[in-house]
Short mmCIF file of N, CA and C in Angstrom, two decimals:
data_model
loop_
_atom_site.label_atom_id
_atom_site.label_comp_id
_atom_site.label_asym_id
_atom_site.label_seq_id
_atom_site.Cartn_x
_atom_site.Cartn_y
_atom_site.Cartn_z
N UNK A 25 186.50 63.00 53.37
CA UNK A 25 185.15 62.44 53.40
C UNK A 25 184.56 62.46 51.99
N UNK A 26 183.71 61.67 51.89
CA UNK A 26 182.89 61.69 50.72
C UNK A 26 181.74 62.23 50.73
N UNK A 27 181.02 62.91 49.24
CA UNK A 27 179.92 63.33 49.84
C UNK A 27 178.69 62.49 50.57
N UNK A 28 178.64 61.09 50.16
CA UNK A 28 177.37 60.19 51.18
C UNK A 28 177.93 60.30 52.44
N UNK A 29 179.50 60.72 52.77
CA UNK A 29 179.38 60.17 54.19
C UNK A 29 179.24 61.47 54.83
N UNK A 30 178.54 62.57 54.68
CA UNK A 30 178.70 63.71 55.42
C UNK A 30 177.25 63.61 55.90
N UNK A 31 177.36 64.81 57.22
CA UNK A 31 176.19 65.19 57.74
C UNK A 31 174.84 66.05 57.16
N UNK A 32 173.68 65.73 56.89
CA UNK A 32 172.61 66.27 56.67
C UNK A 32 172.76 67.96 56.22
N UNK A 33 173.53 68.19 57.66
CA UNK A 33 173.10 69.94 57.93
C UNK A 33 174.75 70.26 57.46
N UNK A 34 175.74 69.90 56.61
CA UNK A 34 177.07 70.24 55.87
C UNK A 34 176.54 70.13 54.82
N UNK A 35 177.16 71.05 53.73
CA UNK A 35 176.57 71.79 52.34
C UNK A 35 178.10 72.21 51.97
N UNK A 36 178.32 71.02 50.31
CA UNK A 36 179.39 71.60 50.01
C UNK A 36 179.89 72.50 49.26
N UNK A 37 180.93 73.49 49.37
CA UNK A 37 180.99 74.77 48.51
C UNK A 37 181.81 74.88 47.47
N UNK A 38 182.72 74.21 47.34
CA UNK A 38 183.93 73.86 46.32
C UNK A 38 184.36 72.50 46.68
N UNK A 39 184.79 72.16 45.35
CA UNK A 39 185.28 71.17 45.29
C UNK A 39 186.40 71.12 43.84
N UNK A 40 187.64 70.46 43.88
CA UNK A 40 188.70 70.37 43.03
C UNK A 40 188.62 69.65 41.41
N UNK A 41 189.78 70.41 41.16
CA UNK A 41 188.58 69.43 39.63
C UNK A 41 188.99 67.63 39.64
N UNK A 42 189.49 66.99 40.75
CA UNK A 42 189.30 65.82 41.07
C UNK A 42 188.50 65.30 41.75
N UNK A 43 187.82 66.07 41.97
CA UNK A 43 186.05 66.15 42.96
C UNK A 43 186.45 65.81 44.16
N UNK A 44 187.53 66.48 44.93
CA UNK A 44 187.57 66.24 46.33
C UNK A 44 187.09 67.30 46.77
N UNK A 45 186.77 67.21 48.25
CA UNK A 45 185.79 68.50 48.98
C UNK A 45 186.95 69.76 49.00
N UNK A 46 186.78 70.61 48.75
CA UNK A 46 187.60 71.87 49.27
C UNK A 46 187.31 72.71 50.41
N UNK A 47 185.54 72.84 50.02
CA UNK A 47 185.27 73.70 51.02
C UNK A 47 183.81 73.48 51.30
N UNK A 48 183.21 73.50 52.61
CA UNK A 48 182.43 73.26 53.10
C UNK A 48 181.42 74.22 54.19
N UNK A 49 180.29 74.36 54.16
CA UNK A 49 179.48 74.74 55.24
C UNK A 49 178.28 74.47 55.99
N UNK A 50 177.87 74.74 57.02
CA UNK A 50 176.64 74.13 57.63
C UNK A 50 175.48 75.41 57.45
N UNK A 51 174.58 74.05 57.00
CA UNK A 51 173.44 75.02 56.89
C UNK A 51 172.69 76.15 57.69
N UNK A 52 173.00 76.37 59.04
CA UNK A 52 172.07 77.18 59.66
C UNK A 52 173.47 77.61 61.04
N UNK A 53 174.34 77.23 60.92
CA UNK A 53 175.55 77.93 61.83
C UNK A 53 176.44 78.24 61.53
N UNK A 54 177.34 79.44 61.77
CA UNK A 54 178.57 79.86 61.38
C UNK A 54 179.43 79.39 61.15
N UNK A 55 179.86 77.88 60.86
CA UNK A 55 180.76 76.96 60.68
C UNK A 55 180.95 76.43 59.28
N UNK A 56 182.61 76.64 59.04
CA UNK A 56 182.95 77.04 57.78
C UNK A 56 184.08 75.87 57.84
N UNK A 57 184.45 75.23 56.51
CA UNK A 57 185.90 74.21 56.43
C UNK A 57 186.62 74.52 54.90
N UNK A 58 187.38 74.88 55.13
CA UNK A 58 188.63 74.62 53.77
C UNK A 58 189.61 73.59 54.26
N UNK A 59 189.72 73.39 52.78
CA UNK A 59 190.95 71.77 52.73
C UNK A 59 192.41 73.09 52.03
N UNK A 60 193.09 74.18 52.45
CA UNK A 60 194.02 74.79 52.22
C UNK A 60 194.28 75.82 52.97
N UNK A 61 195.36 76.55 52.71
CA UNK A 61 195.80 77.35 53.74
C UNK A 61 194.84 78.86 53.34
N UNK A 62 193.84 79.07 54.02
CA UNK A 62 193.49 80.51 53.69
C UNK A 62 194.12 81.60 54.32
N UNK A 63 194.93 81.71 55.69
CA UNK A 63 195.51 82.78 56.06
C UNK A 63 196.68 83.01 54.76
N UNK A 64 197.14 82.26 53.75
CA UNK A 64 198.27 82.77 53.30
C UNK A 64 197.61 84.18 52.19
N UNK A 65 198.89 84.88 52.49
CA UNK A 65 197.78 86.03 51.59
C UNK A 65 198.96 86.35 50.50
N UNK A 66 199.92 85.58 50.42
CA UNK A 66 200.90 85.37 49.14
C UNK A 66 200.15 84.85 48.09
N UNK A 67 198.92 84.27 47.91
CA UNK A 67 198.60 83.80 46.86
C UNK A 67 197.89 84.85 45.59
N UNK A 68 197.63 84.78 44.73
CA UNK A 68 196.87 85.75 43.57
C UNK A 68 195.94 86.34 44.08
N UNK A 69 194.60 85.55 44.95
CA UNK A 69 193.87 86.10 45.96
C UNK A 69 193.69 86.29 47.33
N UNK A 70 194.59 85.90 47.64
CA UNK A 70 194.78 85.47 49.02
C UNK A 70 194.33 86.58 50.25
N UNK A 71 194.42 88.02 49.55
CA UNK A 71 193.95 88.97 50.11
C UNK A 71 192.53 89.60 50.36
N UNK A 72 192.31 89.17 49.30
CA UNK A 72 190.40 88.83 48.51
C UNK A 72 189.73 87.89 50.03
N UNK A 73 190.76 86.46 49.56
CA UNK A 73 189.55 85.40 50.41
C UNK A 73 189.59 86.00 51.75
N UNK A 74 190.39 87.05 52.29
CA UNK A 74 190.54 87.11 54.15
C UNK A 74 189.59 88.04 54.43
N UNK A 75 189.82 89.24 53.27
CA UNK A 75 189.04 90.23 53.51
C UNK A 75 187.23 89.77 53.19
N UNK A 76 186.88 89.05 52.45
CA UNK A 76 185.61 88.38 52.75
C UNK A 76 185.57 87.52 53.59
N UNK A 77 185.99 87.07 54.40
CA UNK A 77 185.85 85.69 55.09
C UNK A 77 185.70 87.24 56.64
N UNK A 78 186.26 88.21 56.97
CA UNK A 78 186.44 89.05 57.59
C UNK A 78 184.52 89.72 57.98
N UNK A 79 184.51 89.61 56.28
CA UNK A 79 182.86 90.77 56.11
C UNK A 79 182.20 89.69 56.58
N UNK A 80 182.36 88.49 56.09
CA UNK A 80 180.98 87.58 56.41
C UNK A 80 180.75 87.09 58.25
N UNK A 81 182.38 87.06 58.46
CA UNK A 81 182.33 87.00 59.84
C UNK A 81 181.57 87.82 60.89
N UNK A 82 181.63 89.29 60.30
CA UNK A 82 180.87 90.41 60.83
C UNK A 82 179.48 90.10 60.78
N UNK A 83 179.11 89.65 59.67
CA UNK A 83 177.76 89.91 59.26
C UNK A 83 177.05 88.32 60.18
N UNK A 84 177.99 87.28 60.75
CA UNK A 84 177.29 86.16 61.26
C UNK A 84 177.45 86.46 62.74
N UNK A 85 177.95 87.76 63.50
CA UNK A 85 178.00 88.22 65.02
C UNK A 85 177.09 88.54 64.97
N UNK A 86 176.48 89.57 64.05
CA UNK A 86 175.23 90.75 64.19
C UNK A 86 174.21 89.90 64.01
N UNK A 87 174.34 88.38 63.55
CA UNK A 87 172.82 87.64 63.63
C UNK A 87 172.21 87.56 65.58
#
């Protein structure tokens, strides 16, 4: 998608240095999008992105 063609309440979070979307979220619900594999935890950070994606998950139950 491009950014004109997205929804109002999607807010984008990364993007590649060819300006495609990477990663995406909605403004006011727990709904999250990456354009890559985040379970792999072979990568340099790969252990980093799970274990935050883990905390924030916690922290959007307790809302």
């Amino acid at each position: 998608a491009q950014f004109d063609e997205l929804p109002e309440d999607l807010v984008v979070d990364a993007v590649s240095a060819e300006g495609e979307i990477m990663a995406l979220s909605h403004i006011s619900k727990p709904l999250f999008g990456v354009q890559f594999h985040p379970e792999s935890i072979l990568t340099e950070y790969g252990a980093e992105l799970i274990g935050n994606f883990v905390r924030i998950s916690k922290t959007w139950s307790q809302l």
